[in-house]
mmCIF file of C-alpha atoms in Angstrom:
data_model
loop_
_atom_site.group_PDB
_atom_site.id
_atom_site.type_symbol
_atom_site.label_atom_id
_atom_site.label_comp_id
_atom_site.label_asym_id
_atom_site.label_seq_id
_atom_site.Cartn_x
_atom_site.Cartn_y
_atom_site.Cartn_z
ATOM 1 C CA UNK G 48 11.290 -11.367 -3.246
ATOM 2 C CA UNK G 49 8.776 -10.575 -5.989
ATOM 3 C CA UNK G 50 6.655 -12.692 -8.571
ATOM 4 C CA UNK G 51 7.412 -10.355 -11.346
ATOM 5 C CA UNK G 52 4.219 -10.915 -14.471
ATOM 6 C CA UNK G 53 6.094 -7.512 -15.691
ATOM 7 C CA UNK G 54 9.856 -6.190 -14.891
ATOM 8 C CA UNK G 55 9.245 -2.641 -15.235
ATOM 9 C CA UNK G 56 5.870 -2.546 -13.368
ATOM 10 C CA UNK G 57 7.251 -4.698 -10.602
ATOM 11 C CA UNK G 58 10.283 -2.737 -10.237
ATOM 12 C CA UNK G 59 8.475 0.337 -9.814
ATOM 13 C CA UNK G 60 6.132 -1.017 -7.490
ATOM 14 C CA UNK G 61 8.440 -2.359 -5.575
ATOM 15 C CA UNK G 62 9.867 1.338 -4.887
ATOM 16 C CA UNK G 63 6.523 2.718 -4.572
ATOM 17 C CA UNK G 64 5.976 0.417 -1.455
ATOM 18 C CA UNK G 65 9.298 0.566 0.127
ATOM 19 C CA UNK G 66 10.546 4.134 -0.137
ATOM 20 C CA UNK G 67 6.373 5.787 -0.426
ATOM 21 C CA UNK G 68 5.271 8.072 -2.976
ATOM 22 C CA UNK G 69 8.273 10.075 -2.979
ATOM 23 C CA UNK G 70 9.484 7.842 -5.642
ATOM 24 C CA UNK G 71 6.596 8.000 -7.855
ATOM 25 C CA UNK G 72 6.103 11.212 -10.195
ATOM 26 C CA UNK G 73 2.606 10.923 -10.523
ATOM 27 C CA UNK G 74 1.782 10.399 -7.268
ATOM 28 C CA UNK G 75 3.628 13.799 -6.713
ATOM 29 C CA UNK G 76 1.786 15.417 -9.122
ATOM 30 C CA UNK G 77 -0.769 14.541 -7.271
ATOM 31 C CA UNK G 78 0.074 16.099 -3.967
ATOM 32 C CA UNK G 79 0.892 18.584 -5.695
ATOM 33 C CA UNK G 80 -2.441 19.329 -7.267
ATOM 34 C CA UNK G 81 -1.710 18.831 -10.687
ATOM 35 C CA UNK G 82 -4.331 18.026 -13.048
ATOM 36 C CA UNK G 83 -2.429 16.580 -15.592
ATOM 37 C CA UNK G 84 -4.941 14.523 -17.212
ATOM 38 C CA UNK G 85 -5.184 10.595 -16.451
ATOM 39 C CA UNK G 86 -2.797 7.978 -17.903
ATOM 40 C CA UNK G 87 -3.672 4.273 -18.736
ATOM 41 C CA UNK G 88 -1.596 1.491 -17.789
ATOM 42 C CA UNK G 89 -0.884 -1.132 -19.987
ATOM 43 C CA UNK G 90 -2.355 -4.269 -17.684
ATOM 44 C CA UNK G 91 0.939 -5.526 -15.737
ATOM 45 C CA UNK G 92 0.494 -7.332 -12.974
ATOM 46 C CA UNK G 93 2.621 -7.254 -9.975
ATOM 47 C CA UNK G 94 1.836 -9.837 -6.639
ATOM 48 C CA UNK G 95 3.804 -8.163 -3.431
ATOM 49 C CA UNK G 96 5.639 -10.620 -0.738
ATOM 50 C CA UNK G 97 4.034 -10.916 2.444
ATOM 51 C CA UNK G 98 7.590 -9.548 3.856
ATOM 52 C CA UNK G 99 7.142 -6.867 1.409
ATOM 53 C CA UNK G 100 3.742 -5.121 1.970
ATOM 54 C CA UNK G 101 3.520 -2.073 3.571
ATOM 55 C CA UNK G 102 1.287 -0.178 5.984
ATOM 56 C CA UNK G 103 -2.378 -0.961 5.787
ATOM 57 C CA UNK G 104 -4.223 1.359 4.097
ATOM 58 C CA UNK G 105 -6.069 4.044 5.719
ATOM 59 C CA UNK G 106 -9.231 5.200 3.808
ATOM 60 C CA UNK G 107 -12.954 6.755 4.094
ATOM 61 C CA UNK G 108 -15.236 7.796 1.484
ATOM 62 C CA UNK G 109 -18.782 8.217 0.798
ATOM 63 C CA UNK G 110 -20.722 6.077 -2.095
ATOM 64 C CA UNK G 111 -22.576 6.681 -4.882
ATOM 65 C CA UNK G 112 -25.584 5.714 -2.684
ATOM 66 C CA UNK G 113 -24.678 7.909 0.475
ATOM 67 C CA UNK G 114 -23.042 5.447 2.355
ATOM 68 C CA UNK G 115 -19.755 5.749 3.920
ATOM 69 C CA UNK G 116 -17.265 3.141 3.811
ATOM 70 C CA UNK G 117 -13.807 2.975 5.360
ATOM 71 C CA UNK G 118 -10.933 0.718 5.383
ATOM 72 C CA UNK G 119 -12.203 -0.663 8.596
ATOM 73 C CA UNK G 120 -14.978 -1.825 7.681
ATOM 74 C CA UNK G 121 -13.451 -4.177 5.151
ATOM 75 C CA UNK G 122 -10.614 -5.554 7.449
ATOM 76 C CA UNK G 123 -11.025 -9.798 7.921
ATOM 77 C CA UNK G 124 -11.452 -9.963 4.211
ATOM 78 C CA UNK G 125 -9.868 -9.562 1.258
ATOM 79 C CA UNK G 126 -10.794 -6.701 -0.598
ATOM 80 C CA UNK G 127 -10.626 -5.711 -4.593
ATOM 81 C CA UNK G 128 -10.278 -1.923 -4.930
ATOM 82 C CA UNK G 129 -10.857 -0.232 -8.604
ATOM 83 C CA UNK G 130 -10.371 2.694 -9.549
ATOM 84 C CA UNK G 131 -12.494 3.890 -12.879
ATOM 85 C CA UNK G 132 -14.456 6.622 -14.052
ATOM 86 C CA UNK G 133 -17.867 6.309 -16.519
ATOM 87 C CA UNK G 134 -16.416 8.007 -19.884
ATOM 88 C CA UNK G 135 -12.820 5.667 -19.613
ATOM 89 C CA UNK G 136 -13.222 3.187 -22.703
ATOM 90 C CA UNK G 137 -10.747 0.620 -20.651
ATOM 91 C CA UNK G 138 -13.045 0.802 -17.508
ATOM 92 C CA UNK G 139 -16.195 -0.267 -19.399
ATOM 93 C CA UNK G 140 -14.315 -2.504 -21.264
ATOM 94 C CA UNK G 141 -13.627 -4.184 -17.713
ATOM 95 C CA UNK G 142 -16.909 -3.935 -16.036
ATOM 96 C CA UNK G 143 -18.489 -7.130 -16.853
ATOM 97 C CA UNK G 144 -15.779 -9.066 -15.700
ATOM 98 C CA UNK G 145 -15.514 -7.447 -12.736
ATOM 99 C CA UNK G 146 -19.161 -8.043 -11.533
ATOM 100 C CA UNK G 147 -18.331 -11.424 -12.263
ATOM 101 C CA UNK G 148 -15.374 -12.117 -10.319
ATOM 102 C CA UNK G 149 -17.327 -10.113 -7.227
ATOM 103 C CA UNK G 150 -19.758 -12.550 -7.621
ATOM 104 C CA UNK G 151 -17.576 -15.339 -7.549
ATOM 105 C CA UNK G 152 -16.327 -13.939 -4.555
ATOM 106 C CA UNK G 153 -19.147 -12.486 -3.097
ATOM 107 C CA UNK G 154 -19.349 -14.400 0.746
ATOM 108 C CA UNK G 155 -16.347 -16.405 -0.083
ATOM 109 C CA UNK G 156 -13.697 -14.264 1.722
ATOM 110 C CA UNK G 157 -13.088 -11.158 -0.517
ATOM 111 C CA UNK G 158 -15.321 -8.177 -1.328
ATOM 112 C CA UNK G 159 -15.065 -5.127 -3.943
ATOM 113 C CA UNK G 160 -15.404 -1.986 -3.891
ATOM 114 C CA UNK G 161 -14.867 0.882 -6.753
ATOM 115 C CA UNK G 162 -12.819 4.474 -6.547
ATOM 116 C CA UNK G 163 -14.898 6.588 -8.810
ATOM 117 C CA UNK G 164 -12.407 9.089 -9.595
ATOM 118 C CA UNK G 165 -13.991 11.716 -11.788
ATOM 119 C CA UNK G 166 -18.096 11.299 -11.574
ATOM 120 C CA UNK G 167 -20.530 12.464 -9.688
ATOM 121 C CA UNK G 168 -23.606 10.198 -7.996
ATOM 122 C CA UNK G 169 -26.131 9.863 -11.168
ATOM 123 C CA UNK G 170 -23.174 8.807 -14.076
ATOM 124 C CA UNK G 171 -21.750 6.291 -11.342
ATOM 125 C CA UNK G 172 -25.446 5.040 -10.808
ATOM 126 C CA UNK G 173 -26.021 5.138 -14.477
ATOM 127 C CA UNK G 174 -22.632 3.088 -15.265
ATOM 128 C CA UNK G 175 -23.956 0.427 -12.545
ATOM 129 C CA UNK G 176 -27.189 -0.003 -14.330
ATOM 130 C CA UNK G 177 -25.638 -0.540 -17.776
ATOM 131 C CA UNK G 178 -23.270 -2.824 -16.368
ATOM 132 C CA UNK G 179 -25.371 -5.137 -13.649
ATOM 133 C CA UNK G 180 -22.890 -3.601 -11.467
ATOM 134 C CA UNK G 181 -23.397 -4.440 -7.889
ATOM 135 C CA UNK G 182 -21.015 -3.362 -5.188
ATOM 136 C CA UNK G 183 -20.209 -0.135 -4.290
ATOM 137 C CA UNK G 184 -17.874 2.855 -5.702
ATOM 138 C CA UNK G 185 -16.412 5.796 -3.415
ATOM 139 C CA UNK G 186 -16.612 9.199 -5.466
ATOM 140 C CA UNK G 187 -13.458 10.540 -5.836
ATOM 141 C CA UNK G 188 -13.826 13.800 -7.336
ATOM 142 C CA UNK G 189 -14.780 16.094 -4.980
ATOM 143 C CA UNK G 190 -12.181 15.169 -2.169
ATOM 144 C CA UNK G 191 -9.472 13.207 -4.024
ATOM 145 C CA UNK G 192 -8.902 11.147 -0.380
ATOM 146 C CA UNK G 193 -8.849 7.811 -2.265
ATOM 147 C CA UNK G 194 -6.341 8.476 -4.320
ATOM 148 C CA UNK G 195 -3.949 10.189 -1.942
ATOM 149 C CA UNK G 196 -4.736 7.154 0.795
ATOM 150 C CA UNK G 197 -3.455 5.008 -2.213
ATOM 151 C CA UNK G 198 -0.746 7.031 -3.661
ATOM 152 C CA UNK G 199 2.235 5.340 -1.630
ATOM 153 C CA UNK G 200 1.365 2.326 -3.292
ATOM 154 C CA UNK G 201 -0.222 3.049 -7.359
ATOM 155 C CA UNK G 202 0.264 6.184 -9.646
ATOM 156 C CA UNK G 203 -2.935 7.837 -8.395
ATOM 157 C CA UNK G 204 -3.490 9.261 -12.646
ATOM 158 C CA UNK G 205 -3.414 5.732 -13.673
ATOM 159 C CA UNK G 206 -6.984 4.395 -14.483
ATOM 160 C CA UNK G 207 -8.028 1.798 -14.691
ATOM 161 C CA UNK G 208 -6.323 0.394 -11.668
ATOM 162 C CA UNK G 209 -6.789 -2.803 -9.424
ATOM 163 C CA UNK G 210 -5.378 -3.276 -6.298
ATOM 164 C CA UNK G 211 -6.308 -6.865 -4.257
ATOM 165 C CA UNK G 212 -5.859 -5.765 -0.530
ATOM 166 C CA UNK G 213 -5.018 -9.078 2.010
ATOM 167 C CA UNK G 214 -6.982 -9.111 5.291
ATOM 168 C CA UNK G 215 -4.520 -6.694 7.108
ATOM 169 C CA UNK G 216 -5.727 -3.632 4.364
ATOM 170 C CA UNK G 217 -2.228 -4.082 3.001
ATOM 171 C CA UNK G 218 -1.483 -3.935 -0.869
ATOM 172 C CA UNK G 219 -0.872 -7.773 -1.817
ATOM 173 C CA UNK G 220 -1.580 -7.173 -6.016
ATOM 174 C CA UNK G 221 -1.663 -4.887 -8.774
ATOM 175 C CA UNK G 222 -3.204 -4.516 -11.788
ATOM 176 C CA UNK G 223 -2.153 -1.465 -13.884
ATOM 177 C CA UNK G 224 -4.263 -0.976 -16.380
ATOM 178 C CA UNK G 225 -7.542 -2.924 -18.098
ATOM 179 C CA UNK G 226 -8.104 -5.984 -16.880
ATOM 180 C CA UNK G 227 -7.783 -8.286 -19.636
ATOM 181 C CA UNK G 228 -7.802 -11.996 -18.273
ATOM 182 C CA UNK G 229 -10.317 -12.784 -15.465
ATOM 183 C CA UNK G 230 -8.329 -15.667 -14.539
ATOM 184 C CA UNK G 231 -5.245 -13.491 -13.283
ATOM 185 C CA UNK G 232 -7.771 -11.330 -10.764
ATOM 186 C CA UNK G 233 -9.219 -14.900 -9.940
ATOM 187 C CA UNK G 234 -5.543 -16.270 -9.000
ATOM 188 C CA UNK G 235 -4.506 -13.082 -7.369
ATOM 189 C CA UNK G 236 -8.083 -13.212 -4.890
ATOM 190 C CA UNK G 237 -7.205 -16.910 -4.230
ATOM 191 C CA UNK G 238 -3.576 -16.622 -3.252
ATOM 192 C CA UNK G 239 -4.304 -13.501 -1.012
ATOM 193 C CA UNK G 240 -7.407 -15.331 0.823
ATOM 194 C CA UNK G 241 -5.550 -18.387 1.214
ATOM 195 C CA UNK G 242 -3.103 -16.737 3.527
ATOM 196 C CA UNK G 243 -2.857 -17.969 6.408
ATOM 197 C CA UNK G 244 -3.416 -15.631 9.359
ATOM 198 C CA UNK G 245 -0.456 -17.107 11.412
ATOM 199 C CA UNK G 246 1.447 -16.267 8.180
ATOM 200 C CA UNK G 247 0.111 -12.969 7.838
ATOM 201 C CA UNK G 248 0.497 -11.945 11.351
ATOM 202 C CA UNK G 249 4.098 -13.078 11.627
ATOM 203 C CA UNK G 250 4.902 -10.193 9.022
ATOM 204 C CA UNK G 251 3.984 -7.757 11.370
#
């Protein structure tokens, strides 16, 4: 049912979605408000079946800016979610070309939007300038809401993270880990837009 870039990752994705969180150690760690420190992943990717996806996901946060954003919002369009934090090498390391692809993107059916997980306002701002960063990121640290609304579906401790979201809010790709070929997050954006919404509907 899956396009597996990774057997292990997909596997465990794969449970993540179907069974919820339950399966997922970190993601109980997590609810159970451990602060085990954060883990990096090592870049697998994993695309998710229409027939496969689960619940859309239900989120609300407030920006480094003051703005608050939620999941509805962002519904019509494919969205890019990443999850970073200033001081992670693998998150700067990324940056770049993620402006990029938002930029590619940017009116063309998909929009991004970043899960700041352990800064507050100025370092987020701060990171943006450095990097020409341009869309907004939802801090984390205070609340932890992103990550919980997300932990059915990624290890919340694992950062860098990208999820690509399909017009429903529904998880249709993951990136665990740095982003290390543009290309892939290109390909994974173009496959989820290009879904047809008589296909996605019929899933429901």
């Amino acid at each position: 049912m899956k396009r597996r870039l990774s057997p292990l990752i997909a596997l465990a994705a794969a449970a993540f979605l179907l069974t919820g969180c339950s399966s997922d150690p970190l993601a109980d760690q997590y609810r159970e408000g451990s602060s085990k420190g954060f883990i990096a992943g090592d870049g697998s990717v994993t695309e998710i079946a229409l027939a496969d996806r689960g619940e859309p996901i239900d989120f609300s946060g407030v920006t480094e800016t003051g703005e608050t954003v939620s999941s509805t919002d962002k519904l019509g369009e494919v969205l890019v979610v990443n999850f970073w934090y200033a001081s992670c090498a693998p998150c700067r390391a990324e940056a770049s070309d993620l402006q990029s692809i938002n930029a590619q993107f940017e009116n063309e059916g998909a929009s991004f939007l970043g899960v700041n997980v352990r800064d507050q306002a100025p370092n987020a701002l701060a990171f943006n300038e450095t990097y020409s960063v341009t869309y907004p990121s939802v801090l984390d640290v205070d609340t932890g809401a992103m990550q919980l609304a997300f932990s059915g579906s990624i290890p919340p401790n694992a950062v860098p993270t990208t999820l690509v979201l399909d017009a429903e809010g529904r998880v249709a790709a993951r990136i665990l880990g740095q982003l290390t070929s543009p290309s892939i997050l290109e390909t994974l954006i173009r496959d989820t837009i290009a879904e047809s919404p008589t296909e996605t509907s019929s899933t429901e």
